[in-house]
CSV table of C-alpha atoms in Angstrom, one decimal:
chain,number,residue,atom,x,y,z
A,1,UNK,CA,-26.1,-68.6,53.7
A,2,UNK,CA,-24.8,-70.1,50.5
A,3,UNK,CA,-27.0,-67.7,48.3
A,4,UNK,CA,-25.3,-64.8,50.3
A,5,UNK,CA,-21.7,-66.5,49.9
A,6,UNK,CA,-22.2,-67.1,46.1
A,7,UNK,CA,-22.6,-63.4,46.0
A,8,UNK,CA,-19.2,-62.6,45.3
A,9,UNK,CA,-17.9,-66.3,43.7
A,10,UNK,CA,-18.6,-68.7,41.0
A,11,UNK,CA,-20.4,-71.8,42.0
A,12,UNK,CA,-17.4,-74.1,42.0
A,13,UNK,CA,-15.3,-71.9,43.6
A,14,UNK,CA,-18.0,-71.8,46.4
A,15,UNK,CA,-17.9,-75.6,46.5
A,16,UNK,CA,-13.8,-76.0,46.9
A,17,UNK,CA,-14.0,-74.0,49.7
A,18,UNK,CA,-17.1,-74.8,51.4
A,19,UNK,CA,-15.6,-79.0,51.1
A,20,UNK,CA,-12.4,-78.1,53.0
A,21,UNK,CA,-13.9,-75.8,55.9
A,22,UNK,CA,-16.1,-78.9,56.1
A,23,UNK,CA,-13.4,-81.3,55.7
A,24,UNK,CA,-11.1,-79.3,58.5
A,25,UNK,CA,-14.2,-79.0,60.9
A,26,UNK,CA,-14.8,-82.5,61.2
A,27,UNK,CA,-11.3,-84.0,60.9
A,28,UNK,CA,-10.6,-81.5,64.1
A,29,UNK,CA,-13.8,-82.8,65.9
A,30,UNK,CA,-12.9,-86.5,65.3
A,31,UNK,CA,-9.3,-85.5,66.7
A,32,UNK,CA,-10.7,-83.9,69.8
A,33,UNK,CA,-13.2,-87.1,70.1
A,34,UNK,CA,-9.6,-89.1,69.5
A,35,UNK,CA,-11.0,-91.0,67.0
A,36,UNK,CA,-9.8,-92.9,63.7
A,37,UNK,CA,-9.2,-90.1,61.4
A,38,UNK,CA,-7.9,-93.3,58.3
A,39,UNK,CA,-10.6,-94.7,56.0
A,40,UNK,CA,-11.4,-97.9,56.9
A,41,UNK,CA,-8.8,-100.5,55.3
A,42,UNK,CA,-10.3,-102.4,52.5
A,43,UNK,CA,-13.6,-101.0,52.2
A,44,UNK,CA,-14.1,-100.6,48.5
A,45,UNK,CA,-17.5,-99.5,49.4
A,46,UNK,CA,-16.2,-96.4,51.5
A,47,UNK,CA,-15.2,-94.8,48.3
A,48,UNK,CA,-18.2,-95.7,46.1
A,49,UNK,CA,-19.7,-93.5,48.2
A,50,UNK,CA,-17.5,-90.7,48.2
A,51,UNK,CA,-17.9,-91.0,44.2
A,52,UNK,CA,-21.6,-91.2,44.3
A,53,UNK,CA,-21.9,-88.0,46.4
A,54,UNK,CA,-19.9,-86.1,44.4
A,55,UNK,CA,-20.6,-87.1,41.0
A,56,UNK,CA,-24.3,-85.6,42.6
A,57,UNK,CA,-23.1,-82.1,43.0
A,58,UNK,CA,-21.3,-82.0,39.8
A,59,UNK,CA,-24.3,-83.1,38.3
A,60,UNK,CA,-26.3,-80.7,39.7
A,61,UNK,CA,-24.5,-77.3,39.5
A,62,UNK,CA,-23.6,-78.1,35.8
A,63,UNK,CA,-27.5,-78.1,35.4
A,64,UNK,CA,-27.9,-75.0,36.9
A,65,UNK,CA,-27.3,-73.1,34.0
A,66,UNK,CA,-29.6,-74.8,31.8
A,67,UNK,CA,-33.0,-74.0,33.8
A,68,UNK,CA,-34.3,-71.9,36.1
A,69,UNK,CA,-33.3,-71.9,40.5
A,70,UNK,CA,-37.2,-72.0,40.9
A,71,UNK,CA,-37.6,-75.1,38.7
A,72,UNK,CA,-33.9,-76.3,40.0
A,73,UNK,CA,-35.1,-76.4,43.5
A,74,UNK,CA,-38.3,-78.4,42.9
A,75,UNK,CA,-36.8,-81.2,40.7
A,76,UNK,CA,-33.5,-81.6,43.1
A,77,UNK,CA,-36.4,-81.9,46.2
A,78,UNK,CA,-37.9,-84.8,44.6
A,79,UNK,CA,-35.2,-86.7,46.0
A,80,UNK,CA,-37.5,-87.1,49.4
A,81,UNK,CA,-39.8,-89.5,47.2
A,82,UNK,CA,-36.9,-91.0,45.0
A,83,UNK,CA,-35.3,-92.1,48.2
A,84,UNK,CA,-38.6,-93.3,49.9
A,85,UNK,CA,-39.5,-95.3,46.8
A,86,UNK,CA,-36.1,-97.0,46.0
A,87,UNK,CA,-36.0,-98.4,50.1
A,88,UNK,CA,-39.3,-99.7,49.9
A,89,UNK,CA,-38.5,-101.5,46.2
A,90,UNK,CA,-35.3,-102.9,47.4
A,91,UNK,CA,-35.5,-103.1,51.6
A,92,UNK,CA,-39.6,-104.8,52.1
A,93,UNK,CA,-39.2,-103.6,55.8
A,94,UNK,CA,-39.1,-100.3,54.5
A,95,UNK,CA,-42.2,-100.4,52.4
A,96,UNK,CA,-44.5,-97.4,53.0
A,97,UNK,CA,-48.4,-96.7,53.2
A,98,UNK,CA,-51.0,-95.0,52.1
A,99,UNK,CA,-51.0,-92.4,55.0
A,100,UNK,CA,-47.0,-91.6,54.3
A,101,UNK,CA,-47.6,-92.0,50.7
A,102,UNK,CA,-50.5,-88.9,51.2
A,103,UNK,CA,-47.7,-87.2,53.2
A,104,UNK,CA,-45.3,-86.9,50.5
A,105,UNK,CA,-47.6,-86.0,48.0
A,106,UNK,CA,-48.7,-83.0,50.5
A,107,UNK,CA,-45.2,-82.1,50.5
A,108,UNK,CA,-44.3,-82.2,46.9
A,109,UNK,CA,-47.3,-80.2,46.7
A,110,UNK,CA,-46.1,-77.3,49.3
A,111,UNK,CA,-42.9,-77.2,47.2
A,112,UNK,CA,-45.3,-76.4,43.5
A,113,UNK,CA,-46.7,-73.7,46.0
A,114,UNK,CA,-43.4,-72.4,47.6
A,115,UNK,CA,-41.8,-72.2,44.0
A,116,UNK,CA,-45.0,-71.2,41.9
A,117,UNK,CA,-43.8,-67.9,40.5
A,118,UNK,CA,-40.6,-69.1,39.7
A,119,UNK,CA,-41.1,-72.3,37.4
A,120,UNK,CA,-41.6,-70.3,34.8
A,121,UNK,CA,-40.0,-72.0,31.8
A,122,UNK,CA,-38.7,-68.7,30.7
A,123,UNK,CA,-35.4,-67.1,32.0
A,124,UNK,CA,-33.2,-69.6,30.0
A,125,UNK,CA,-35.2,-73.4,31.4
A,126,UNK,CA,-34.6,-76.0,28.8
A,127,UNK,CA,-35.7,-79.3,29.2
A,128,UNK,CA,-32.0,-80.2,29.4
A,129,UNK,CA,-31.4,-78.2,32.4
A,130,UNK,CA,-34.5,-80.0,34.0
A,131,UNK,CA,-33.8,-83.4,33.0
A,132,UNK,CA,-29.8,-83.2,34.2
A,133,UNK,CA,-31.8,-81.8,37.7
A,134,UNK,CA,-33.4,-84.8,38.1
A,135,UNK,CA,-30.9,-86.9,37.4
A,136,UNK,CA,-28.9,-85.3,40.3
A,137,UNK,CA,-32.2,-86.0,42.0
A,138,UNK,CA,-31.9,-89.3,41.3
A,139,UNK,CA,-28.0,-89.6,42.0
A,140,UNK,CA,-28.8,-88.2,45.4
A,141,UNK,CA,-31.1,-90.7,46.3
A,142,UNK,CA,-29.4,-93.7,44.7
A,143,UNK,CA,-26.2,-92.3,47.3
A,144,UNK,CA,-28.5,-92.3,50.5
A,145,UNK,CA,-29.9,-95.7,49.7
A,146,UNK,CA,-26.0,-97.2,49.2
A,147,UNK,CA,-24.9,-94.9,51.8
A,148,UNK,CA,-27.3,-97.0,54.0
A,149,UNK,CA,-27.3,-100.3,53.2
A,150,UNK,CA,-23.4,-101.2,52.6
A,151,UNK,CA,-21.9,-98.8,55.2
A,152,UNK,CA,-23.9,-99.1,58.3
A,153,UNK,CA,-21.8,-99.1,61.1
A,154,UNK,CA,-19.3,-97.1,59.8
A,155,UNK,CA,-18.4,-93.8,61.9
A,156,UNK,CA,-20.0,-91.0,60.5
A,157,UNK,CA,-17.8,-88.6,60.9
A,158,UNK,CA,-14.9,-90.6,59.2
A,159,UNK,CA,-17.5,-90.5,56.1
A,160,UNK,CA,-18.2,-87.4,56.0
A,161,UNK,CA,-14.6,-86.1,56.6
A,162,UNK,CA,-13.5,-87.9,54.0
A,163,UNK,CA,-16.2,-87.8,51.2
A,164,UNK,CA,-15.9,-83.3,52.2
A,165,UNK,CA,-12.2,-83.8,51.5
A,166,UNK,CA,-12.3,-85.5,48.6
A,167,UNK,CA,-15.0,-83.2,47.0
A,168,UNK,CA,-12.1,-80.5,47.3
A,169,UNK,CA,-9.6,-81.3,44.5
A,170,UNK,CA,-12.4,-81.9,41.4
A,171,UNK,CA,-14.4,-78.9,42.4
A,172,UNK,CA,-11.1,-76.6,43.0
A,173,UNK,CA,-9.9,-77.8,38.9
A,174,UNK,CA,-13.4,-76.8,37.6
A,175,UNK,CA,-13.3,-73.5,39.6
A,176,UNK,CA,-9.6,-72.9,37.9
A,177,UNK,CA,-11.3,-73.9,34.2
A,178,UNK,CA,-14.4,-71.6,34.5
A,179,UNK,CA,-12.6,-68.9,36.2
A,180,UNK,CA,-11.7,-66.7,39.1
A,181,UNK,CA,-10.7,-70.0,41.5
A,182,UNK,CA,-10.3,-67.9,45.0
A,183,UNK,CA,-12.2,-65.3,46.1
A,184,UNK,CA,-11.9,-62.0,48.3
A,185,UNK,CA,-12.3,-63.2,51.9
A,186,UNK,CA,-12.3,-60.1,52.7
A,187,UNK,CA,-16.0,-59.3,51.6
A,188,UNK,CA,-17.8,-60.6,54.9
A,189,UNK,CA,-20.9,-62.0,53.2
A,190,UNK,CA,-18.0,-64.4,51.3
A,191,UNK,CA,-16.4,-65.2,55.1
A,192,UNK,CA,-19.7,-65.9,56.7
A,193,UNK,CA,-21.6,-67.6,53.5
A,194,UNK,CA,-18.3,-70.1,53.1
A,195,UNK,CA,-18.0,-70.5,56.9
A,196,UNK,CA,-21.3,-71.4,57.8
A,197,UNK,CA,-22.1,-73.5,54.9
A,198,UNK,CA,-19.2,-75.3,55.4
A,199,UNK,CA,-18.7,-75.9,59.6
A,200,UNK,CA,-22.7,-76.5,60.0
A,201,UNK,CA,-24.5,-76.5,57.0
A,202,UNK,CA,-22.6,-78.9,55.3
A,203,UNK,CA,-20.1,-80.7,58.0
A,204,UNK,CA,-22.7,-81.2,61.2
A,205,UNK,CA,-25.0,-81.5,58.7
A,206,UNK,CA,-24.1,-84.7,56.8
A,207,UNK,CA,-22.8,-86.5,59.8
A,208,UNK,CA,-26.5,-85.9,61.6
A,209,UNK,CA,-27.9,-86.8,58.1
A,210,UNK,CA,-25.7,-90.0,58.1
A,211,UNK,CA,-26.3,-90.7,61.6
A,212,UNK,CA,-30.6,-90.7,60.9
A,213,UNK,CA,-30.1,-92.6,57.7
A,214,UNK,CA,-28.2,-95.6,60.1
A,215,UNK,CA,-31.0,-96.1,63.0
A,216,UNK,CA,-34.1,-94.6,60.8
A,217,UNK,CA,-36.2,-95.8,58.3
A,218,UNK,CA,-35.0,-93.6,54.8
A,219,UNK,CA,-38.9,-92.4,54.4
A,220,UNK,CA,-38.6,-91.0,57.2
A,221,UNK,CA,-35.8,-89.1,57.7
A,222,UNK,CA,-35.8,-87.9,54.2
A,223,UNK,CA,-39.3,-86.4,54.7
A,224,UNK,CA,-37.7,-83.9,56.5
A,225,UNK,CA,-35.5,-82.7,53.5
A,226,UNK,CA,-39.1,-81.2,52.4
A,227,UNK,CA,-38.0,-78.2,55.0
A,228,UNK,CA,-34.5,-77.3,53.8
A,229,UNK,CA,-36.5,-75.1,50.5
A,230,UNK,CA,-38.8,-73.8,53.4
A,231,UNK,CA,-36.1,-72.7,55.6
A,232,UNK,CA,-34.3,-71.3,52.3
A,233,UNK,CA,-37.1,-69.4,51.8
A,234,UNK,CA,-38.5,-67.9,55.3
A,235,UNK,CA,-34.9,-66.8,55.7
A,236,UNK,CA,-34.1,-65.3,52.3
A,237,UNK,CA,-37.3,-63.0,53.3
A,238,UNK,CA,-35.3,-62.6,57.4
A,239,UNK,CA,-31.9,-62.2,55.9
A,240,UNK,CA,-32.2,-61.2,52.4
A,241,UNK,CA,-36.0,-59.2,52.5
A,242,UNK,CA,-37.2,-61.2,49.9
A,243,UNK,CA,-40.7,-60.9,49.3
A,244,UNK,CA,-43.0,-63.8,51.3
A,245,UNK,CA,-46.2,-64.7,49.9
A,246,UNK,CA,-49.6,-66.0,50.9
A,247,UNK,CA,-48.6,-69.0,48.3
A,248,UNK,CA,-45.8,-69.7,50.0
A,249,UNK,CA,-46.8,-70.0,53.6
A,250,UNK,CA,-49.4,-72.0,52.1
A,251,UNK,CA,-46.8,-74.1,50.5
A,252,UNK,CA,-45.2,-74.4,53.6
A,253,UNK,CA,-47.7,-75.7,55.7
A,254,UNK,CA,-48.3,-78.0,53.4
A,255,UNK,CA,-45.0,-79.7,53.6
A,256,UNK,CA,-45.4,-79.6,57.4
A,257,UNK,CA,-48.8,-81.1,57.5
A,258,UNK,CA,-46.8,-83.9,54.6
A,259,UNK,CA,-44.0,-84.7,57.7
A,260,UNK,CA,-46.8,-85.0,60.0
A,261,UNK,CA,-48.3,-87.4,58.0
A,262,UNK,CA,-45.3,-89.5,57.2
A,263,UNK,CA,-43.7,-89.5,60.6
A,264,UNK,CA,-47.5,-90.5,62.1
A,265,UNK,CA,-47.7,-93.7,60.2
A,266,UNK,CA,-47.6,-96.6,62.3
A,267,UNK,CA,-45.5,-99.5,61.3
A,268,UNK,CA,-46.0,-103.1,61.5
């Protein structure tokens, strides 16, 4: 849904507006809920997190033009093992073994499958563009840990209400400074790409994503971020008719056969 919303905007502009219909969706579903819609009062942490996650996408879309979506795609996704090897290093009840450690190396192999014939260094990749993808990677991951450890027990919803609405005012300047900052609603793949990406891909979304990173062990529940590229790709062929390869359903059933493993691991 994003891919078909960016059709007719700039990136930032796509991310302003995608943060608010996020922001709006959950702020009116902790209303109805009758919830706390405040931050919680002096809870420094609260907004090192909103900072963390944002600094991420910023990151991340400004490396975008240096490299390819192909290559993009795979470096962000290592985030699954970034994650996964930061718990165990700083949370020992978190420490993984080899059976989930085989798991996500099955997935991270899927993904070299599912993106083969696009990581391609040609098409304007430079190792710039790569590296900064990584290091959005490893922002990402370095958010999820935080995000679990110091605010556990705090309401998701609040978080991700908040941290959506906060994402709106940096991403709507940079949308002004590169360009057209409001789009034509009126195109109905703009409406539905902003509208779904922002009410469920991006709103339910993160509070679920909050919510698993809370009661679950982060291996886990980030093995299942192997499947977001998978889903990307089975419906860009549903939606979009783009082309679906033998290589790719390959790739695919390797990450699924990667979350079997990871998730079958018995703990002590």
């Amino acid at each position: 849904m994003a891919k078909i919303g960016l059709r007719g905007m700039e990136p930032f502009t796509f991310l302003w507006l995608r943060s608010l219909v996020s922001a709006l969706t959950v702020f009116a579903w902790i209303l109805w809920r009758r919830g706390p819609l405040r931050p919680p009062k002096g809870n420094a942490d609260f907004w090192w997190n909103i900072l963390l996650h944002n600094l991420n996408f910023l990151i991340f879309y400004h490396a975008v033009k240096f490299t390819t979506a192909g290559r993009a795609s795979l470096f962000l996704y290592t985030q699954p093992i970034l994650l996964t090897a930061f718990a165990a290093y700083f949370l020992p009840e978190e420490r993984i073994g080899r059976r989930a450690v085989l798991g996500f190396a099955a997935s991270a192999g899927g993904l070299v499958f599912l993106f083969g014939d696009k990581l391609s260094s040609g098409g304007g990749a430079t190792w710039l563009g790569d590296a900064l993808t990584l290091l959005a990677a490893v922002a990402w991951s370095s958010q999820s840990l935080f995000l679990k450890v110091r605010l556990k027990g705090v309401d998701p919803f609040r978080i991700t209400a908040w941290t959506q609405l906060m994402a709106v005012p940096p991403f709507l300047l940079l949308a002004s400074w590169w360009g057209k900052w409001w789009p034509d609603i009126t195109d109905p793949d703009v409406l539905t790409g902003v509208l779904y990406s922002g009410m469920v891909g991006t709103g339910m979304a993160m509070v679920l994503w909050v919510r698993l990173l809370a009661d679950y062990p982060a291996g886990r529940v980030s093995a299942f971020m192997f499947l977001t590229p998978v889903f990307g790709v089975f419906l860009g062929a549903v939606i979009l008719a783009e082309p679906l390869t033998a290589f790719m359903l390959g790739g695919a059933a390797l990450v699924a056969a990667g979350i079997y493993l990871v998730n079958s691991e018995r703990r002590a």
